[in-house]
């Protein structure tokens, strides 16, 4: 007797611009992200009620794949029923935060026969994507009536209210009394449902995943981006952050680090492993473990500082107004996106470089079989007032900019943004205006715009040592950039500054560095960072990178991370 034919059912969340990135409120973003992450479990429960032999091949982030020994007609009916089930599940906000608000997100499904190869999952995913392109994704009806806008999302109508503490309400509504015990703010039903789920489930995300649970300890994560970077002293509370605050460069005040990392060539690796359901399951489990431990390592850079009494305020926001004493101390960290091929987390800008170093030290050398698991990372250092969707997009663009050239290596790009408005024409236009042409002959980005992840910890430690030695003042780096961009201003042929990747600019910067070393009368070791400054092919670019990161290296001294990252 022949074995029964198996079919595959692909489930995927879509339209994130309208269901996840439609708000800057952390709890609502978290609610959407955790709802997507939770979808595989309830979906399997529902499908198992229609046939007991359904199994989840893998589930993570916004994607899940199921398999069952059923025919084509039943798998199609099950897929339709699943979409309808999700579309009607969690419509009403659940104040207990236990019911995922699937109804306020959007999902697509696709089916295919399982022949044991990669053709089945690919076809099922393709069918799901066609459903999205065809516009047949179920949507919640628009709210009618004379309601004002949702204060959590300008894309939605404020058809309900949420009672917040007065100081929290005042962040959304200028008319709210910040001293009031509670104030009602008008928001949408969708935002309210996601807010409740995100508030309750955020701790469960960390508590149910090792080693994240051990890293977080008894702390909870912060409630919002403003508290994440606030170093203000609460009235009546000891100023335990004085030492750290006094040594913090002004450029870092009010800034968050949005860190986005994406797996390099994971789709090709899955195909090389066979691409079938079993291969996808093996890959998913291995990749999830690598990402989970890397996230814990980045998080530990914040958490270990919380254990130092004189620096605790750098890592922990103390909310003296919180009613429950156990919820007053909040770690300045949050995960926006987790699972699949990508991850995004946020922390204060003063932890950015230490977190990146810890992440890459953890993923360095990781493989699945003969295939290396590498990541492209982008770090957007942005004012907290910049919309989170914009800073997330910039971090993702930075990560994408490090790819190319065919190489699969750990890499990262970092950029500090001073304005709350993102670059008008995007990251690429901003870079072209500053550097000019940066693409390399073999493809890919300039090496100083796509830093090597495997050496980032060592290079960062060397940079911190260079600053401590004071052998190369920052003012000299600015002089190098001035020489690179602005040659003799009396020359009428130069009415505008040169681009930093202009060959003449790099030669001018290298010459300026040579003059400094000669005049200083003391050695500046011709290795590491100094070697980059002496290289007439990239001296101006190196000077820019060093001045750009200068303030962000400074916190390593106060936080004690410069030593910790040399592992």
Coordinates of C-alpha atoms in Angstrom, one line a residue:
X1 CA 0.0 0.0 0.0
X2 CA 1.5 3.4 -1.0
X3 CA 2.1 6.1 1.5
X4 CA -0.5 8.9 1.5
X5 CA 0.3 12.1 -0.4
X6 CA 1.4 15.0 1.8
X7 CA 0.5 18.6 1.1
X8 CA 2.1 21.8 2.4
X9 CA 0.4 24.9 3.7
X10 CA 2.4 28.2 3.8
X11 CA 1.3 30.9 6.2
X12 CA 2.9 34.4 6.0
X13 CA 2.2 37.8 7.5
X14 CA 2.2 40.7 5.0
X15 CA 1.5 44.4 4.6
X16 CA 3.8 45.5 7.5
X17 CA 3.7 49.1 6.5
X18 CA 0.0 49.1 7.6
X19 CA 0.0 46.6 10.4
X20 CA 3.4 46.9 12.1
X21 CA 5.2 50.1 11.0
X22 CA 2.1 52.3 11.2
X23 CA 3.0 53.5 14.7
X24 CA 6.0 54.8 16.7
X25 CA 4.5 53.5 20.0
X26 CA 6.8 50.8 21.3
X27 CA 4.1 48.6 22.9
X28 CA 2.0 48.6 19.7
X29 CA 5.0 47.7 17.5
X30 CA 6.0 45.0 20.0
X31 CA 2.4 43.7 20.0
X32 CA 2.4 43.4 16.2
X33 CA 5.8 41.7 16.1
X34 CA 4.9 39.2 18.9
X35 CA 1.6 38.4 17.2
X36 CA 3.4 37.5 14.0
X37 CA 5.9 35.4 16.0
X38 CA 3.0 33.6 17.8
X39 CA 1.0 32.7 14.7
X40 CA 2.5 29.3 14.1
X41 CA 1.2 27.7 17.4
X42 CA -2.5 28.8 17.2
X43 CA -2.5 28.0 13.5
X44 CA -1.3 24.5 14.2
X45 CA -3.9 24.0 16.9
X46 CA -6.6 25.2 14.4
X47 CA -5.4 22.9 11.6
X48 CA -5.1 19.9 13.9
X49 CA -8.8 20.3 14.7
X50 CA -9.4 19.7 11.0
X51 CA -7.0 16.8 10.7
X52 CA -5.0 15.3 13.6
X53 CA -1.8 14.7 11.6
X54 CA -0.9 18.3 10.8
X55 CA 2.7 19.2 11.8
X56 CA 4.5 22.5 11.9
X57 CA 7.7 22.1 9.8
X58 CA 9.0 25.4 11.0
X59 CA 7.6 28.7 12.3
X60 CA 9.4 32.0 13.0
X61 CA 9.0 35.7 12.6
X62 CA 6.2 36.2 10.0
X63 CA 6.4 32.7 8.3
X64 CA 5.2 29.2 9.1
X65 CA 5.0 26.0 7.0
X66 CA 2.7 23.1 7.8
X67 CA 2.4 19.6 6.4
X68 CA -0.3 17.0 6.5
X69 CA -1.3 13.7 4.8
X70 CA -4.3 15.2 3.1
X71 CA -5.4 15.7 -0.5
X72 CA -5.4 18.8 -2.6
X73 CA -9.1 19.6 -2.0
X74 CA -8.8 19.4 1.8
X75 CA -5.5 21.4 2.0
X76 CA -7.2 24.2 -0.1
X77 CA -10.2 24.2 2.2
X78 CA -8.0 24.2 5.3
X79 CA -6.0 27.1 4.0
X80 CA -9.2 29.1 3.4
X81 CA -10.6 28.2 6.8
X82 CA -7.3 29.2 8.5
X83 CA -7.3 32.7 6.9
X84 CA -10.9 33.2 8.0
X85 CA -10.1 32.0 11.5
X86 CA -7.2 34.4 11.9
X87 CA -9.2 37.2 10.4
X88 CA -11.8 36.9 13.2
X89 CA -9.5 36.0 16.1
X90 CA -8.7 38.8 18.5
X91 CA -10.9 41.4 17.0
X92 CA -11.9 42.9 20.4
X93 CA -8.9 44.1 22.5
X94 CA -8.1 41.6 25.3
X95 CA -7.1 43.6 28.3
X96 CA -5.4 40.4 29.8
X97 CA -3.1 40.4 26.8
X98 CA -3.5 36.6 26.3
X99 CA -5.3 36.6 23.0
X100 CA -3.0 37.5 20.0
X101 CA -4.8 40.2 17.9
X102 CA -4.5 38.3 14.6
X103 CA -7.5 40.1 13.2
X104 CA -5.6 43.3 13.1
X105 CA -2.7 41.9 11.1
X106 CA -2.9 40.4 7.6
X107 CA -1.9 36.9 6.5
X108 CA -1.7 35.1 3.2
X109 CA -1.7 31.3 2.5
X110 CA -0.5 29.1 -0.2
X111 CA -0.6 25.3 -0.8
X112 CA 1.4 22.7 -2.8
X113 CA 2.1 19.0 -2.9
X114 CA 5.1 17.8 -0.9
X115 CA 7.4 15.8 -3.1
X116 CA 10.3 16.0 -0.6
X117 CA 12.3 18.5 -2.6
X118 CA 12.5 22.3 -2.5
X119 CA 9.9 22.6 -5.2
X120 CA 6.9 22.2 -2.7
X121 CA 7.8 24.9 -0.2
X122 CA 8.8 27.3 -3.0
X123 CA 5.5 26.7 -4.8
X124 CA 3.4 27.1 -1.7
X125 CA 5.2 30.4 -0.9
X126 CA 4.7 31.6 -4.4
X127 CA 0.9 30.9 -4.2
X128 CA 0.8 32.9 -0.9
X129 CA 2.6 35.8 -2.6
X130 CA 0.2 35.7 -5.5
X131 CA -2.7 36.0 -3.0
X132 CA -1.0 39.2 -1.7
X133 CA -0.5 40.6 -5.2
X134 CA -4.1 39.8 -6.2
X135 CA -5.3 41.9 -3.3
X136 CA -7.5 39.2 -1.8
X137 CA -6.0 39.5 1.7
X138 CA -8.9 39.9 4.2
X139 CA -8.9 43.4 5.7
X140 CA -10.7 45.0 8.7
X141 CA -13.4 47.4 7.5
X142 CA -12.7 51.1 7.8
X143 CA -14.2 52.8 10.9
X144 CA -16.9 55.4 10.0
X145 CA -18.0 58.3 12.2
X146 CA -16.8 61.6 13.5
X147 CA -13.8 60.3 15.3
X148 CA -10.5 62.1 15.5
X149 CA -7.2 60.5 14.5
X150 CA -5.6 57.7 16.5
X151 CA -2.8 59.3 18.6
X152 CA -0.8 56.1 18.3
X153 CA -1.1 55.9 14.5
X154 CA -2.0 58.7 12.2
X155 CA -3.1 56.2 9.6
X156 CA -6.0 55.1 11.7
X157 CA -9.2 56.6 13.3
X158 CA -9.4 57.0 17.0
X159 CA -12.6 55.0 17.7
X160 CA -11.8 54.1 21.3
X161 CA -9.8 55.3 24.3
X162 CA -7.0 54.1 26.5
X163 CA -6.3 55.3 30.0
X164 CA -2.6 56.1 30.5
X165 CA -0.7 57.6 33.4
X166 CA -0.7 61.4 33.0
X167 CA 3.0 61.8 32.1
X168 CA 2.7 59.1 29.5
X169 CA -0.5 60.5 28.0
X170 CA 1.1 63.9 27.7
X171 CA 3.6 62.4 25.2
X172 CA 0.7 61.8 22.8
X173 CA -1.8 64.5 23.6
X174 CA -0.6 68.1 24.4
X175 CA -3.8 68.8 26.2
X176 CA -3.2 66.0 28.7
X177 CA -2.2 66.8 32.3
X178 CA 1.2 65.2 33.0
X179 CA 0.5 65.3 36.8
X180 CA -2.8 63.5 36.5
X181 CA -3.1 60.0 37.9
X182 CA -4.7 58.8 34.6
X183 CA -5.7 60.4 31.3
X184 CA -7.7 59.0 28.4
X185 CA -6.1 59.2 25.0
X186 CA -8.0 58.5 21.8
X187 CA -6.6 55.6 19.7
X188 CA -7.9 53.0 17.3
X189 CA -9.2 49.5 18.2
X190 CA -6.3 48.0 16.3
X191 CA -3.7 49.9 18.2
X192 CA -5.4 49.1 21.5
X193 CA -5.5 45.4 20.8
X194 CA -1.9 45.3 19.8
X195 CA -0.9 47.5 22.7
X196 CA -2.5 45.2 25.3
X197 CA -0.8 42.1 23.7
X198 CA 2.6 43.8 23.5
X199 CA 2.5 45.0 27.1
X200 CA 1.7 41.6 28.5
X201 CA 3.7 39.3 26.2
X202 CA 6.9 41.3 26.1
X203 CA 8.3 39.6 29.2
X204 CA 7.1 36.2 28.1
X205 CA 9.2 36.6 24.9
X206 CA 12.4 36.8 27.0
X207 CA 11.4 34.5 29.8
X208 CA 10.7 31.6 27.5
X209 CA 13.9 31.7 25.5
X210 CA 17.3 30.7 26.8
X211 CA 19.7 32.4 27.3
X212 CA 17.6 35.6 27.0
X213 CA 15.8 34.7 30.3
X214 CA 19.1 34.4 32.2
X215 CA 20.4 37.6 30.6
X216 CA 17.4 39.7 31.6
X217 CA 17.3 38.3 35.1
X218 CA 14.7 39.9 37.3
X219 CA 14.5 43.1 35.3
X220 CA 11.8 44.0 32.7
X221 CA 12.4 45.8 29.5
X222 CA 11.6 49.4 29.0
X223 CA 8.1 50.7 28.2
X224 CA 8.9 53.3 25.5
X225 CA 11.7 54.8 23.5
X226 CA 11.7 58.1 25.5
X227 CA 12.3 56.2 28.8
X228 CA 14.9 54.1 27.1
X229 CA 17.3 57.1 26.7
X230 CA 16.1 59.3 29.5
X231 CA 18.9 60.1 32.1
X232 CA 16.9 62.6 34.1
X233 CA 17.0 62.3 37.8
X234 CA 13.6 61.6 39.4
X235 CA 12.5 63.9 42.2
X236 CA 13.4 62.4 45.6
X237 CA 15.6 59.7 44.0
X238 CA 19.4 59.4 44.4
X239 CA 21.3 60.6 41.3
X240 CA 23.1 57.3 40.7
X241 CA 23.8 58.2 37.0
X242 CA 25.9 61.2 37.7
X243 CA 29.3 59.6 36.9
X244 CA 28.0 58.2 33.6
X245 CA 26.1 61.3 32.6
X246 CA 29.1 63.6 33.1
X247 CA 31.3 61.6 30.8
X248 CA 28.7 61.1 28.1
X249 CA 29.3 63.2 24.9
X250 CA 26.5 65.6 24.1
X251 CA 26.1 64.0 20.7
X252 CA 24.7 60.9 22.3
X253 CA 22.0 62.5 24.4
X254 CA 18.6 61.7 23.1
X255 CA 19.7 59.1 20.6
X256 CA 18.8 55.4 20.2
X257 CA 20.7 52.7 18.3
X258 CA 18.4 50.8 15.9
X259 CA 20.3 47.6 15.1
X260 CA 19.2 45.5 12.1
X261 CA 20.9 42.3 11.1
X262 CA 20.0 40.1 8.1
X263 CA 21.3 36.6 7.3
X264 CA 23.5 36.5 4.2
X265 CA 22.3 34.1 1.5
X266 CA 20.1 32.1 3.8
X267 CA 17.7 31.2 0.9
X268 CA 20.6 29.8 -1.1
X269 CA 21.8 27.8 1.9
X270 CA 18.4 26.3 2.4
X271 CA 18.3 25.4 -1.3
X272 CA 21.8 23.9 -1.1
X273 CA 20.6 21.7 1.8
X274 CA 17.9 20.4 -0.5
X275 CA 15.2 23.0 0.1
X276 CA 12.6 20.4 1.2
X277 CA 10.6 20.6 4.4
X278 CA 13.0 18.5 6.4
X279 CA 15.9 20.7 5.3
X280 CA 14.0 23.8 6.1
X281 CA 13.3 22.5 9.6
X282 CA 17.0 21.7 10.3
X283 CA 18.1 25.1 9.0
X284 CA 15.4 27.0 11.0
X285 CA 16.4 25.3 14.3
X286 CA 20.1 26.0 13.8
X287 CA 19.7 29.6 12.6
X288 CA 17.3 30.3 15.5
X289 CA 19.8 29.1 18.0
X290 CA 22.6 31.3 16.5
X291 CA 20.4 34.4 16.4
X292 CA 19.0 33.8 19.9
X293 CA 22.5 33.6 21.4
X294 CA 23.7 36.6 19.4
X295 CA 20.8 38.6 20.6
X296 CA 21.5 37.5 24.2
X297 CA 25.1 38.6 23.8
X298 CA 24.1 42.1 22.6
X299 CA 21.6 42.3 25.4
X300 CA 24.2 41.3 27.9
X301 CA 26.2 44.4 27.1
X302 CA 23.4 46.4 28.6
X303 CA 22.5 43.9 31.4
X304 CA 26.0 43.6 32.8
X305 CA 26.2 47.3 33.2
X306 CA 23.0 47.1 35.3
X307 CA 25.0 45.1 37.8
X308 CA 27.4 48.0 38.5
X309 CA 26.0 50.2 41.1
X310 CA 27.7 53.4 40.0
X311 CA 26.7 52.8 36.4
X312 CA 23.3 51.2 36.8
X313 CA 21.5 54.2 35.5
X314 CA 23.3 53.8 32.1
X315 CA 21.5 50.5 31.7
X316 CA 18.3 50.8 33.8
X317 CA 15.6 53.4 33.7
X318 CA 14.0 53.7 37.1
X319 CA 10.3 54.6 36.9
X320 CA 9.5 55.9 40.3
X321 CA 5.9 56.5 39.4
X322 CA 5.3 52.8 38.6
X323 CA 2.8 51.4 41.1
X324 CA 4.4 47.9 41.3
X325 CA 7.9 48.0 42.8
X326 CA 8.9 45.0 40.8
X327 CA 8.2 46.9 37.6
X328 CA 10.1 50.1 38.3
X329 CA 13.5 49.0 37.1
X330 CA 13.5 48.7 33.3
X331 CA 16.4 47.5 31.1
X332 CA 17.1 50.0 28.3
X333 CA 16.6 47.4 25.6
X334 CA 13.9 46.1 23.3
X335 CA 13.6 43.6 20.4
X336 CA 11.5 44.9 17.5
X337 CA 11.8 42.0 15.1
X338 CA 12.9 38.4 15.8
X339 CA 13.0 35.2 13.8
X340 CA 13.5 34.0 10.2
X341 CA 16.4 35.6 8.5
X342 CA 16.4 38.9 10.3
X343 CA 16.4 40.6 13.7
X344 CA 16.1 44.2 14.9
X345 CA 16.7 45.5 18.4
X346 CA 17.0 48.9 20.0
X347 CA 19.0 50.3 22.9
X348 CA 20.5 53.7 23.8
X349 CA 23.2 54.9 21.4
X350 CA 25.9 54.6 24.1
X351 CA 25.6 50.8 23.9
X352 CA 25.6 50.6 20.1
X353 CA 29.2 49.6 19.3
X354 CA 29.6 47.3 22.3
X355 CA 26.4 45.5 21.3
X356 CA 27.6 45.1 17.7
X357 CA 31.0 43.7 18.8
X358 CA 29.3 41.2 21.1
X359 CA 26.9 40.1 18.3
X360 CA 29.6 39.4 15.9
X361 CA 31.9 37.7 18.4
X362 CA 29.0 35.3 19.0
X363 CA 28.1 34.5 15.3
X364 CA 31.7 34.4 14.2
X365 CA 32.6 31.0 12.7
X366 CA 29.0 29.6 13.0
X367 CA 28.0 27.1 10.4
X368 CA 25.4 24.6 9.4
X369 CA 27.2 21.8 7.8
X370 CA 29.6 23.2 5.3
X371 CA 27.7 26.5 5.0
X372 CA 28.8 29.6 7.0
X373 CA 26.0 31.5 8.8
X374 CA 27.0 35.2 8.4
X375 CA 25.1 38.4 8.8
X376 CA 25.0 41.9 7.4
X377 CA 24.2 44.5 10.1
X378 CA 23.2 48.1 9.9
X379 CA 23.2 50.5 12.9
X380 CA 21.2 53.7 12.6
X381 CA 22.2 56.1 15.5
X382 CA 19.1 58.4 15.4
X383 CA 17.4 61.0 17.5
X384 CA 14.6 59.3 19.5
X385 CA 12.2 61.8 17.9
X386 CA 12.8 60.3 14.5
X387 CA 9.9 58.1 13.6
X388 CA 10.9 54.5 14.3
X389 CA 9.8 53.4 10.9
X390 CA 12.3 55.8 9.3
X391 CA 15.2 54.8 11.6
X392 CA 14.4 51.1 11.0
X393 CA 14.4 51.6 7.3
X394 CA 17.8 53.4 7.5
X395 CA 19.2 50.6 9.6
X396 CA 18.0 48.1 7.0
X397 CA 19.4 50.1 4.1
X398 CA 22.7 50.3 5.9
X399 CA 22.8 46.5 6.3
X400 CA 21.8 46.0 2.6
X401 CA 24.6 48.4 1.6
X402 CA 27.3 46.0 3.0
X403 CA 26.2 43.2 0.7
X404 CA 27.3 42.7 -2.8
X405 CA 30.4 41.5 -4.5
X406 CA 29.5 37.8 -4.0
X407 CA 31.2 37.5 -0.6
X408 CA 29.2 36.1 2.3
X409 CA 30.9 37.6 5.4
X410 CA 29.9 39.2 8.6
X411 CA 29.8 42.9 7.9
X412 CA 28.3 46.1 9.3
X413 CA 27.6 49.7 8.4
X414 CA 27.1 52.5 10.9
X415 CA 25.8 56.0 10.4
X416 CA 24.8 58.7 12.9
X417 CA 21.9 60.9 12.0
X418 CA 21.6 64.3 13.6
X419 CA 18.2 65.4 12.3
X420 CA 14.9 64.0 13.3
X421 CA 14.0 64.0 9.6
X422 CA 15.5 61.1 7.7
X423 CA 17.5 61.9 4.5
X424 CA 15.1 63.2 2.0
X425 CA 16.3 61.1 -0.9
X426 CA 17.4 58.1 1.1
X427 CA 20.7 56.7 2.4
X428 CA 22.4 56.2 -1.0
X429 CA 21.8 59.9 -2.0
X430 CA 23.2 61.0 1.3
X431 CA 26.3 58.9 0.8
X432 CA 26.9 60.0 -2.7
X433 CA 26.8 63.6 -1.6
X434 CA 29.4 63.0 1.1
X435 CA 31.7 60.4 -0.5
X436 CA 31.0 60.4 -4.2
X437 CA 31.3 57.0 -6.0
X438 CA 32.1 54.2 -3.5
X439 CA 31.3 51.0 -5.3
X440 CA 34.3 48.7 -5.7
X441 CA 35.6 47.2 -9.0
X442 CA 34.4 43.7 -8.0
X443 CA 31.1 45.0 -6.6
X444 CA 30.1 45.7 -3.1
X445 CA 30.7 48.7 -0.8
X446 CA 33.8 50.5 0.2
X447 CA 35.6 48.6 2.9
X448 CA 35.3 51.5 5.4
X449 CA 31.5 51.6 4.7
X450 CA 31.1 47.8 5.1
X451 CA 33.3 47.0 8.2
X452 CA 34.4 43.5 8.7
X453 CA 32.3 42.0 11.5
X454 CA 34.7 39.2 12.5
X455 CA 37.3 41.9 13.4
X456 CA 35.0 44.5 14.7
X457 CA 35.6 43.8 18.4
X458 CA 39.4 43.9 18.0
X459 CA 39.3 47.0 15.9
X460 CA 37.0 48.7 18.3
X461 CA 39.3 47.9 21.2
X462 CA 42.2 49.2 19.3
X463 CA 40.3 52.5 18.6
X464 CA 39.5 52.8 22.3
X465 CA 43.1 52.3 23.1
X466 CA 44.1 55.0 20.5
X467 CA 41.8 57.5 22.2
X468 CA 43.2 56.6 25.6
X469 CA 46.8 57.1 24.4
X470 CA 45.9 60.6 23.1
X471 CA 48.6 60.1 20.4
X472 CA 46.1 61.2 17.7
X473 CA 43.7 64.0 18.8
X474 CA 40.3 64.4 17.2
X475 CA 41.2 67.9 16.0
X476 CA 43.9 66.4 13.7
X477 CA 41.3 64.1 12.1
X478 CA 39.2 67.2 11.4
X479 CA 42.2 68.9 9.9
X480 CA 42.7 65.9 7.6
X481 CA 39.1 66.1 6.4
X482 CA 39.5 69.8 5.9
X483 CA 42.6 69.2 3.7
X484 CA 40.7 66.5 1.8
X485 CA 37.6 68.5 1.1
X486 CA 38.8 72.0 0.9
X487 CA 42.1 72.5 -0.9
X488 CA 43.6 76.0 -1.4
X489 CA 40.4 78.2 -1.3
X490 CA 42.1 80.8 -3.4
X491 CA 42.0 78.5 -6.4
X492 CA 38.9 79.6 -8.3
X493 CA 38.7 76.1 -9.8
X494 CA 37.4 74.7 -6.5
X495 CA 34.1 76.3 -5.6
X496 CA 32.8 73.3 -3.8
X497 CA 34.3 70.7 -1.5
X498 CA 35.7 67.5 -2.9
X499 CA 34.0 64.2 -2.1
X500 CA 35.8 62.2 0.5
X501 CA 36.4 59.2 -1.8
X502 CA 37.9 61.4 -4.5
X503 CA 41.5 60.2 -5.1
X504 CA 42.8 63.7 -4.7
X505 CA 41.0 64.0 -1.4
X506 CA 42.5 60.8 0.0
X507 CA 46.0 61.9 -1.1
X508 CA 45.5 65.3 0.6
X509 CA 44.4 63.6 3.8
X510 CA 47.3 61.2 3.8
X511 CA 49.7 64.1 3.3
X512 CA 48.2 66.0 6.2
X513 CA 48.6 63.0 8.4
X514 CA 52.2 62.6 7.3
X515 CA 52.9 66.2 8.2
X516 CA 51.3 65.7 11.6
X517 CA 53.4 62.7 12.4
X518 CA 56.5 64.5 11.4
X519 CA 55.7 67.6 13.4
X520 CA 54.4 65.8 16.5
X521 CA 57.9 64.5 17.3
X522 CA 56.5 61.3 18.6
X523 CA 55.5 58.1 17.0
X524 CA 52.0 57.2 15.8
X525 CA 52.3 53.5 15.2
X526 CA 51.9 52.8 11.5
X527 CA 49.5 50.0 12.0
X528 CA 45.7 49.5 12.5
X529 CA 43.8 52.7 12.4
X530 CA 47.0 54.8 11.8
X531 CA 47.8 52.7 8.8
X532 CA 44.5 53.6 7.3
X533 CA 45.2 57.3 7.8
X534 CA 48.5 56.9 6.1
X535 CA 47.0 55.1 3.1
X536 CA 46.7 57.7 0.3
X537 CA 43.8 55.6 -1.3
X538 CA 41.5 55.9 1.7
X539 CA 42.9 58.3 4.3
X540 CA 40.0 60.8 4.0
X541 CA 37.5 58.0 4.3
X542 CA 39.3 56.7 7.4
X543 CA 39.4 60.2 9.0
X544 CA 35.6 60.5 8.4
X545 CA 34.9 57.1 9.9
X546 CA 37.0 57.9 13.0
X547 CA 35.5 61.3 13.6
X548 CA 32.0 59.8 13.0
X549 CA 32.5 57.0 15.6
X550 CA 34.6 59.1 18.1
X551 CA 31.8 60.0 20.5
X552 CA 30.3 56.5 20.3
X553 CA 33.6 54.9 21.4
X554 CA 33.8 57.2 24.4
X555 CA 31.1 55.4 26.5
X556 CA 33.2 52.2 26.4
X557 CA 35.5 53.7 28.9
X558 CA 32.7 54.4 31.4
X559 CA 30.9 51.2 30.8
X560 CA 33.9 49.0 31.0
X561 CA 33.1 47.4 27.7
X562 CA 36.4 48.2 26.0
X563 CA 38.0 45.4 28.0
X564 CA 35.0 43.1 27.7
X565 CA 34.9 43.1 24.0
X566 CA 38.5 41.8 23.6
X567 CA 37.3 38.2 23.6

